[in-house]
Short mmCIF file of C-alpha atoms and ligand atoms in Angstrom, two decimals:
data_model
loop_
_atom_site.label_atom_id
_atom_site.label_comp_id
_atom_site.label_asym_id
_atom_site.label_seq_id
_atom_site.Cartn_x
_atom_site.Cartn_y
_atom_site.Cartn_z
CA MET J 1 90.71 83.34 115.17
CA PRO J 2 90.65 80.15 112.85
CA GLU J 3 89.13 77.11 113.63
CA PRO J 4 91.37 74.66 115.15
CA GLU J 5 89.58 71.54 113.55
CA LEU J 6 90.66 72.10 109.95
CA PRO J 7 91.39 69.17 107.70
CA GLN J 8 95.27 68.32 107.44
CA LYS J 9 95.67 69.62 104.27
CA SER J 10 95.12 72.95 104.70
CA LYS J 11 96.88 76.46 104.66
CA ARG J 12 95.58 79.11 106.77
CA ILE J 13 95.91 82.52 105.29
CA ALA J 14 95.64 85.82 107.48
CA VAL J 15 94.35 88.54 105.02
CA ILE J 16 94.95 92.03 105.81
CA PRO J 17 93.40 94.15 103.19
CA GLY J 18 94.39 97.50 104.89
CA ASP J 19 93.52 100.97 103.20
CA GLY J 20 92.55 102.62 100.09
CA ILE J 21 93.35 100.19 96.72
CA GLY J 22 94.84 97.57 98.95
CA VAL J 23 90.81 96.64 99.95
CA GLU J 24 89.93 96.34 96.51
CA VAL J 25 92.66 94.67 94.93
CA THR J 26 92.76 92.25 97.84
CA ARG J 27 89.24 91.47 97.45
CA GLU J 28 89.81 90.09 94.00
CA ALA J 29 93.04 88.19 94.87
CA VAL J 30 91.12 86.30 97.30
CA ARG J 31 88.41 85.27 95.18
CA ILE J 32 90.78 84.07 92.66
CA LEU J 33 92.97 82.25 95.17
CA ARG J 34 89.92 80.36 95.93
CA ALA J 35 89.11 79.54 92.42
CA ALA J 36 92.69 78.59 91.74
CA THR J 37 92.49 76.07 94.68
CA SER J 38 89.09 74.95 94.84
CA LYS J 39 89.51 71.43 93.58
CA SER J 40 92.98 71.08 94.92
CA ALA J 41 94.02 68.69 97.57
CA THR J 42 95.22 71.53 99.84
CA GLN J 43 92.36 74.01 100.57
CA LEU J 44 93.08 77.49 101.80
CA HIS J 45 91.21 78.92 104.80
CA PHE J 46 90.94 82.72 105.14
CA THR J 47 90.77 84.75 108.27
CA ASP J 48 90.34 88.75 107.70
CA PHE J 49 91.80 91.22 109.89
CA ASP J 50 90.41 94.93 109.70
CA TRP J 51 93.75 96.51 110.63
CA GLY J 52 94.14 99.80 108.81
CA ALA J 53 93.23 103.39 108.99
CA ASP J 54 89.60 103.29 109.83
CA ARG J 55 90.49 100.77 112.69
CA TYR J 56 93.34 102.97 113.96
CA LEU J 57 91.15 106.26 114.05
CA ARG J 58 88.18 104.37 115.53
CA ASP J 59 90.06 102.76 118.62
CA GLY J 60 93.86 103.41 118.46
CA THR J 61 94.37 99.84 117.21
CA SER J 62 97.53 99.46 114.48
CA LEU J 63 99.27 96.03 115.31
CA PRO J 64 97.82 94.25 118.34
CA GLY J 65 99.65 93.04 121.23
CA GLY J 66 100.20 89.19 120.52
CA ALA J 67 99.47 89.57 116.99
CA VAL J 68 103.03 88.29 115.96
CA GLU J 69 102.96 85.29 118.17
CA MET J 70 99.55 84.49 116.72
CA PHE J 71 100.78 84.53 113.00
CA ARG J 72 103.57 82.38 113.84
CA ARG J 73 101.48 79.80 115.69
CA ASP J 74 97.88 79.98 113.82
CA PHE J 75 99.06 80.99 110.15
CA ASP J 76 100.96 79.74 107.22
CA ALA J 77 101.07 82.87 105.31
CA ILE J 78 99.52 86.69 105.35
CA LEU J 79 98.18 88.06 102.33
CA PHE J 80 98.56 92.04 102.57
CA GLY J 81 96.95 94.61 100.50
CA ALA J 82 98.23 98.38 101.26
CA VAL J 83 98.39 100.64 103.99
CA GLY J 84 98.41 104.41 104.26
CA ASP J 85 95.86 106.93 104.42
CA PRO J 86 96.07 110.78 104.23
CA ARG J 87 93.67 111.19 107.47
CA VAL J 88 96.59 109.67 109.74
CA PRO J 89 99.19 111.98 110.56
CA GLY J 90 102.77 110.57 109.41
CA ASN J 91 100.90 107.47 108.89
CA GLN J 92 101.84 105.95 111.88
CA HIS J 93 99.58 103.08 111.65
CA ALA J 94 101.27 102.06 108.52
CA ALA J 95 104.69 102.03 110.05
CA ASP J 96 103.23 99.78 112.94
CA ILE J 97 101.72 97.37 110.89
CA LEU J 98 104.00 96.75 107.99
CA LEU J 99 107.62 97.64 109.47
CA GLY J 100 106.33 95.82 112.66
CA LEU J 101 105.39 92.78 110.95
CA ARG J 102 108.69 92.84 108.61
CA SER J 103 110.80 93.37 111.84
CA LYS J 104 108.94 91.22 114.23
CA LEU J 105 108.44 88.29 112.07
CA ASP J 106 112.30 88.72 110.56
CA LEU J 107 111.20 88.52 107.18
CA TYR J 108 114.52 89.33 105.89
CA VAL J 109 113.96 88.77 102.26
CA ASN J 110 112.23 91.19 100.04
CA LEU J 111 111.49 89.43 97.11
CA ARG J 112 110.36 91.31 93.97
CA PRO J 113 110.04 89.49 90.69
CA VAL J 114 110.22 91.71 87.67
CA GLU J 115 108.64 90.09 84.48
CA LEU J 116 107.57 92.02 81.31
CA LEU J 117 104.38 90.04 80.52
CA ASP J 118 103.96 91.67 77.20
CA ASP J 119 106.41 93.37 74.66
CA ALA J 120 104.22 96.42 74.43
CA LEU J 121 104.29 97.15 78.10
CA THR J 122 108.07 97.97 78.44
CA PRO J 123 109.05 101.58 77.63
CA LEU J 124 112.39 100.36 76.45
CA ARG J 125 112.90 100.45 72.53
CA ASP J 126 113.50 96.96 70.97
CA ARG J 127 113.23 95.08 74.04
CA ALA J 128 110.76 91.92 74.25
CA ALA J 129 109.77 89.98 77.10
CA LYS J 130 112.51 87.52 76.89
CA ASP J 131 114.72 90.25 78.11
CA VAL J 132 113.06 91.51 81.22
CA ARG J 133 112.90 88.91 83.49
CA PHE J 134 114.85 88.98 86.93
CA THR J 135 114.14 89.14 90.40
CA VAL J 136 115.58 91.64 92.76
CA VAL J 137 116.36 90.26 96.26
CA ARG J 138 116.25 92.91 98.78
CA GLU J 139 117.48 92.97 102.06
CA ASN J 140 114.24 93.79 104.42
CA THR J 141 115.22 94.05 107.89
CA GLU J 142 118.76 96.07 108.33
CA GLY J 143 120.43 99.01 106.18
CA LEU J 144 119.45 102.46 106.26
CA TYR J 145 115.73 101.39 107.03
CA VAL J 146 116.28 100.15 110.72
CA GLY J 147 115.71 104.02 111.95
CA THR J 148 118.62 104.53 114.05
CA GLY J 149 120.25 107.88 114.13
CA GLY J 150 119.22 111.14 115.81
CA HIS J 151 119.08 115.07 115.31
CA PHE J 152 121.42 117.49 116.99
CA GLN J 153 120.38 121.29 117.25
CA ARG J 154 117.10 120.42 115.30
CA GLY J 155 115.39 123.49 113.91
CA THR J 156 118.11 125.53 114.26
CA PRO J 157 120.99 126.87 111.40
CA HIS J 158 123.35 124.23 113.11
CA GLU J 159 121.33 121.22 113.03
CA VAL J 160 122.61 117.95 112.48
CA ALA J 161 120.80 114.98 111.09
CA ILE J 162 122.36 111.21 111.66
CA GLN J 163 120.74 108.08 109.85
CA GLU J 164 122.69 104.94 110.69
CA ASP J 165 123.42 102.14 108.16
CA VAL J 166 123.23 99.07 109.96
CA ASN J 167 124.89 96.27 108.20
CA THR J 168 125.44 92.94 110.12
CA ARG J 169 127.62 89.81 109.21
CA ARG J 170 124.80 87.60 109.86
CA GLY J 171 122.14 89.58 107.96
CA VAL J 172 124.41 90.34 105.07
CA GLU J 173 125.50 86.31 104.77
CA ARG J 174 122.02 85.29 104.99
CA ILE J 175 120.53 87.33 102.46
CA GLN J 176 123.26 86.71 99.86
CA ARG J 177 123.07 83.11 100.46
CA TYR J 178 119.51 83.16 100.07
CA ALA J 179 119.90 84.76 96.51
CA PHE J 180 122.15 82.13 95.31
CA GLU J 181 119.92 79.18 96.64
CA PHE J 182 116.87 80.92 95.11
CA ALA J 183 118.93 81.02 91.81
CA ARG J 184 119.96 77.40 92.11
CA ALA J 185 116.35 76.14 92.94
CA ARG J 186 115.29 77.49 89.79
CA ASN J 187 118.22 76.54 87.42
CA LEU J 188 119.00 80.37 87.07
CA ARG J 189 122.63 80.76 86.11
CA ARG J 190 123.70 84.33 87.10
CA VAL J 191 123.62 86.37 90.40
CA CYS J 192 124.84 89.96 90.70
CA MET J 193 125.44 91.45 94.11
CA SER J 194 125.14 95.37 93.86
CA ASP J 195 126.61 97.76 96.58
CA LYS J 196 128.41 100.93 96.73
CA SER J 197 131.69 99.79 98.91
CA ASN J 198 133.89 101.96 96.75
CA ALA J 199 131.92 104.94 98.66
CA LEU J 200 130.58 103.07 101.92
CA THR J 201 133.61 101.57 102.68
CA PHE J 202 132.80 100.24 106.35
CA GLY J 203 128.94 98.84 105.77
CA HIS J 204 128.97 97.89 102.16
CA GLU J 205 132.70 96.73 102.54
CA LEU J 206 131.22 94.05 104.60
CA TRP J 207 129.05 93.32 101.86
CA LEU J 208 131.65 92.98 98.94
CA ARG J 209 134.00 90.69 101.44
CA ILE J 210 131.03 88.39 102.28
CA PHE J 211 130.37 87.89 98.65
CA LYS J 212 133.86 87.12 97.93
CA GLU J 213 133.60 84.78 100.85
CA ILE J 214 130.70 82.75 99.99
CA ARG J 215 130.32 82.90 96.13
CA GLY J 216 132.87 80.02 96.00
CA ASP J 217 130.11 77.61 97.54
CA TYR J 218 128.06 78.07 94.41
CA PRO J 219 130.47 77.37 91.47
CA ASP J 220 127.36 76.50 89.43
CA ILE J 221 126.23 79.89 89.44
CA GLU J 222 127.81 82.80 87.56
CA SER J 223 128.49 85.57 90.09
CA ARG J 224 129.25 89.17 89.38
CA HIS J 225 129.46 92.46 91.30
CA LEU J 226 128.43 95.75 90.20
CA TYR J 227 128.42 99.09 92.04
CA VAL J 228 125.00 100.25 92.06
CA ASP J 229 125.18 103.36 90.02
CA ALA J 230 126.75 100.87 87.34
CA LEU J 231 123.76 98.44 87.85
CA ALA J 232 121.12 101.27 87.75
CA MET J 233 122.90 102.16 84.11
CA GLU J 234 123.09 98.13 83.04
CA LEU J 235 119.38 97.80 84.06
CA VAL J 236 118.20 100.31 81.54
CA ARG J 237 121.01 99.62 78.71
CA ASP J 238 120.36 96.19 78.64
CA PRO J 239 118.28 94.17 81.39
CA SER J 240 118.63 90.52 79.78
CA GLN J 241 122.24 90.43 81.71
CA PHE J 242 120.57 89.87 84.94
CA ASP J 243 118.71 86.74 86.51
CA VAL J 244 119.09 87.49 90.25
CA ILE J 245 120.08 90.98 91.93
CA VAL J 246 120.70 90.66 95.55
CA THR J 247 121.14 93.99 97.36
CA CYS J 248 120.76 96.34 100.40
CA ASN J 249 117.67 97.53 101.54
CA LEU J 250 117.79 100.94 100.12
CA PHE J 251 119.09 100.12 96.93
CA GLY J 252 116.62 97.03 96.58
CA ASP J 253 113.88 99.49 97.17
CA ILE J 254 115.02 101.90 94.39
CA LEU J 255 115.94 99.12 91.79
CA SER J 256 112.73 97.37 92.04
CA ASP J 257 110.60 100.38 91.26
CA LEU J 258 112.89 100.82 88.41
CA GLY J 259 112.36 97.25 87.46
CA SER J 260 108.40 97.55 87.77
CA GLN J 261 108.64 100.11 85.25
CA LEU J 262 110.72 98.09 82.83
CA ALA J 263 107.86 95.39 83.01
CA GLY J 264 104.75 97.62 83.07
CA GLY J 265 104.05 99.89 85.84
CA LEU J 266 103.33 99.38 89.84
CA GLY J 267 99.81 97.70 89.00
CA LEU J 268 101.66 94.75 87.85
CA ALA J 269 104.56 94.42 90.58
CA PRO J 270 104.39 91.76 93.13
CA SER J 271 106.28 91.08 96.37
CA GLY J 272 107.07 88.96 99.15
CA ASN J 273 108.38 89.31 102.35
CA ILE J 274 109.90 86.28 103.23
CA HIS J 275 111.23 83.99 105.96
CA PRO J 276 111.88 80.85 104.38
CA GLY J 277 110.10 77.87 106.34
CA GLN J 278 108.23 80.48 108.41
CA VAL J 279 105.13 82.34 108.20
CA SER J 280 105.83 85.07 105.41
CA LEU J 281 103.76 88.26 103.90
CA PHE J 282 102.77 88.86 100.50
CA GLU J 283 101.97 92.26 99.14
CA PRO J 284 101.66 94.16 95.72
CA VAL J 285 104.49 96.85 95.54
CA HIS J 286 102.27 100.01 95.26
CA GLY J 287 100.91 101.40 98.20
CA SER J 288 97.37 102.49 99.32
CA ALA J 289 97.22 105.13 96.30
CA PRO J 290 94.32 107.27 97.99
CA ASN J 291 94.08 109.29 94.72
CA ILE J 292 92.62 106.34 92.88
CA ALA J 293 90.85 104.53 95.85
CA GLY J 294 87.00 103.57 95.74
CA LYS J 295 86.88 104.14 92.02
CA ASN J 296 86.94 100.46 90.80
CA ILE J 297 90.10 101.23 88.66
CA ALA J 298 93.00 99.85 90.42
CA ASN J 299 94.69 97.14 88.87
CA PRO J 300 94.35 93.76 91.02
CA ALA J 301 97.47 91.99 88.93
CA GLY J 302 100.12 93.02 91.65
CA SER J 303 97.72 91.44 94.31
CA VAL J 304 97.03 88.38 92.21
CA LEU J 305 100.87 87.69 91.41
CA SER J 306 101.87 88.37 95.13
CA SER J 307 99.21 85.56 95.99
CA ALA J 308 101.26 83.70 93.33
CA LEU J 309 104.09 83.82 95.24
CA MET J 310 102.63 82.95 98.31
CA LEU J 311 101.39 79.80 96.91
CA ASP J 312 104.98 79.32 95.86
CA HIS J 313 105.99 79.73 99.38
CA LEU J 314 103.42 76.98 100.69
CA GLY J 315 104.47 74.57 97.94
CA LEU J 316 101.46 74.92 96.03
CA HIS J 317 103.15 75.31 92.65
CA ALA J 318 100.42 74.17 90.15
CA PRO J 319 97.75 76.74 91.36
CA ALA J 320 100.95 79.53 91.61
CA ASN J 321 101.40 78.98 87.83
CA LEU J 322 97.96 79.12 87.04
CA LEU J 323 97.54 82.58 88.57
CA ARG J 324 100.54 83.52 86.44
CA GLU J 325 99.20 82.13 83.46
CA ALA J 326 95.94 83.78 83.91
CA VAL J 327 97.13 87.30 84.26
CA ARG J 328 99.46 86.72 81.29
CA ALA J 329 96.32 85.78 79.26
CA SER J 330 94.82 89.03 80.51
CA VAL J 331 97.51 91.23 79.56
CA LYS J 332 97.77 89.57 76.16
CA GLU J 333 93.94 89.88 75.43
CA LYS J 334 93.84 93.43 76.93
CA LYS J 335 91.32 92.21 79.64
CA THR J 336 92.66 94.61 82.19
CA THR J 337 92.30 97.71 83.99
CA ARG J 338 93.16 100.83 82.14
CA ASP J 339 96.58 101.53 83.65
CA ILE J 340 97.92 98.84 81.26
CA GLY J 341 95.91 99.34 78.26
CA GLY J 342 92.29 97.45 79.05
CA ASN J 343 89.25 99.29 79.72
CA LEU J 344 87.92 96.85 82.83
CA GLY J 345 87.14 97.94 86.36
CA THR J 346 88.91 96.23 89.12
CA LYS J 347 86.01 94.06 89.84
CA GLU J 348 85.66 93.22 86.03
CA ALA J 349 89.15 92.45 85.58
CA GLY J 350 88.94 90.22 88.67
CA ASP J 351 86.01 88.54 87.22
CA TRP J 352 88.00 87.78 83.94
CA LEU J 353 90.57 86.08 85.88
CA VAL J 354 88.29 84.06 88.00
CA GLU J 355 86.39 82.54 84.89
CA TYR J 356 90.01 81.89 83.23
CA ILE J 357 91.00 80.12 86.26
CA ALA J 358 87.68 78.15 87.20
CA ALA J 359 88.05 76.78 83.48
CA ARG J 360 91.06 75.32 84.20
CA ALA J 361 91.79 74.60 87.77
P1 ATP W 5 103.36 104.58 98.88
O1 ATP W 5 103.55 105.93 99.54
O2 ATP W 5 102.83 103.52 99.91
O3 ATP W 5 104.32 104.33 97.77
P2 ATP W 5 101.25 105.94 97.46
O4 ATP W 5 99.74 105.80 97.45
O5 ATP W 5 101.73 107.30 97.34
O6 ATP W 5 101.76 104.86 98.38
P3 ATP W 5 101.29 104.16 95.25
O7 ATP W 5 99.76 103.38 95.85
O8 ATP W 5 102.27 103.05 95.22
O9 ATP W 5 101.65 105.35 95.92
O10 ATP W 5 100.86 104.70 93.80
C1 ATP W 5 101.48 105.56 93.03
C2 ATP W 5 100.65 106.01 91.88
O11 ATP W 5 100.81 104.62 91.12
C3 ATP W 5 99.05 105.94 92.08
O12 ATP W 5 98.74 107.40 92.63
C4 ATP W 5 98.27 105.24 91.11
O13 ATP W 5 98.14 106.36 90.25
C5 ATP W 5 99.50 104.47 90.66
N1 ATP W 5 99.05 103.03 90.71
C6 ATP W 5 99.58 102.30 91.92
N2 ATP W 5 98.98 101.22 92.07
C7 ATP W 5 97.91 101.21 91.03
C8 ATP W 5 97.25 100.13 90.59
N3 ATP W 5 97.03 98.93 91.55
N4 ATP W 5 96.29 100.09 89.70
C9 ATP W 5 96.40 101.30 88.78
N5 ATP W 5 97.32 102.48 89.25
C10 ATP W 5 98.15 102.11 90.22
#
């Protein structure tokens, strides 16, 4: 538990490294956050939580009772690594922890910026960094991921499986408004709302109707609607058309993975699970990657860029920009892990970023 007598200008960060490479990349991200804020007026105060597969297998704890209330009361943000371990059947602990926090803290925005940091990292021919810079705003609490539905005659030749797609007016409107506000606050000109309302004529008709209702409130923003299949095509053909893309839970999941590849792969991709103005959770897009865990080869950049999103959420824009600048410099100078063309280990890539930042903080 954090001590109550912190100086006024401090932010309390809960750190949940989790499993596999989540532990390795989070360790580096915390070192880098310390370096970036060491001389700033606002200090970060970190508290570690050992939730993950080891703890679950030892004593059955996944997300302890009272955790959600504790985060709301005692913390400003959560820095998360990754959860998932082949020793846990069905990864029950991962569902409890991550999906539990997303839904119980009502983290309705999944923010996934896609930014090509170096021309050489995109698989697209004749595309440069200026062409690949957009943010996917994914609805994070509804849609097909709410887990309602059921089986009928399971395991028989007649079995039926139903998975329900939940879309509420409140949920759809708040995520679409968030996308417009996000664009406006950053002087971005274009918001694209994507659905499949031509086929999903109930749930996604609501998405399109709400979009038509609210777009007039943002006359300064160019608003556009694309069916998700057309958007997938356009993202590969010409990603420079997009600044902000807002979409449902399932499509956001898929499109942001597509986006991560346009910008150099999973090792670099950051995300925020956000409720504006409330305690929010920041994590790299990648999972625990058991195949490369414990080998000091995981790229810490996704976690570092997620930490930058966390600093933005806390209003600490100067150190957030310093983190991004450091990662950009490391990519340009090839002081990175092997997945994006360098030859450093996780820790050594972290050392380079710490040194870069310490010289400029
Ligand atoms: P999940 O099911 O949660 O997506 P996963 O472990 O199946 O998790 P990821 O962790 O997302 O999958 O990673 C897929 C692959 O991408 C890994 O096996 C690894 O090869 C590569 N990868 C992911 N993250 C990184 C990283 N930070 N650095 C280097 N390679 C990575």
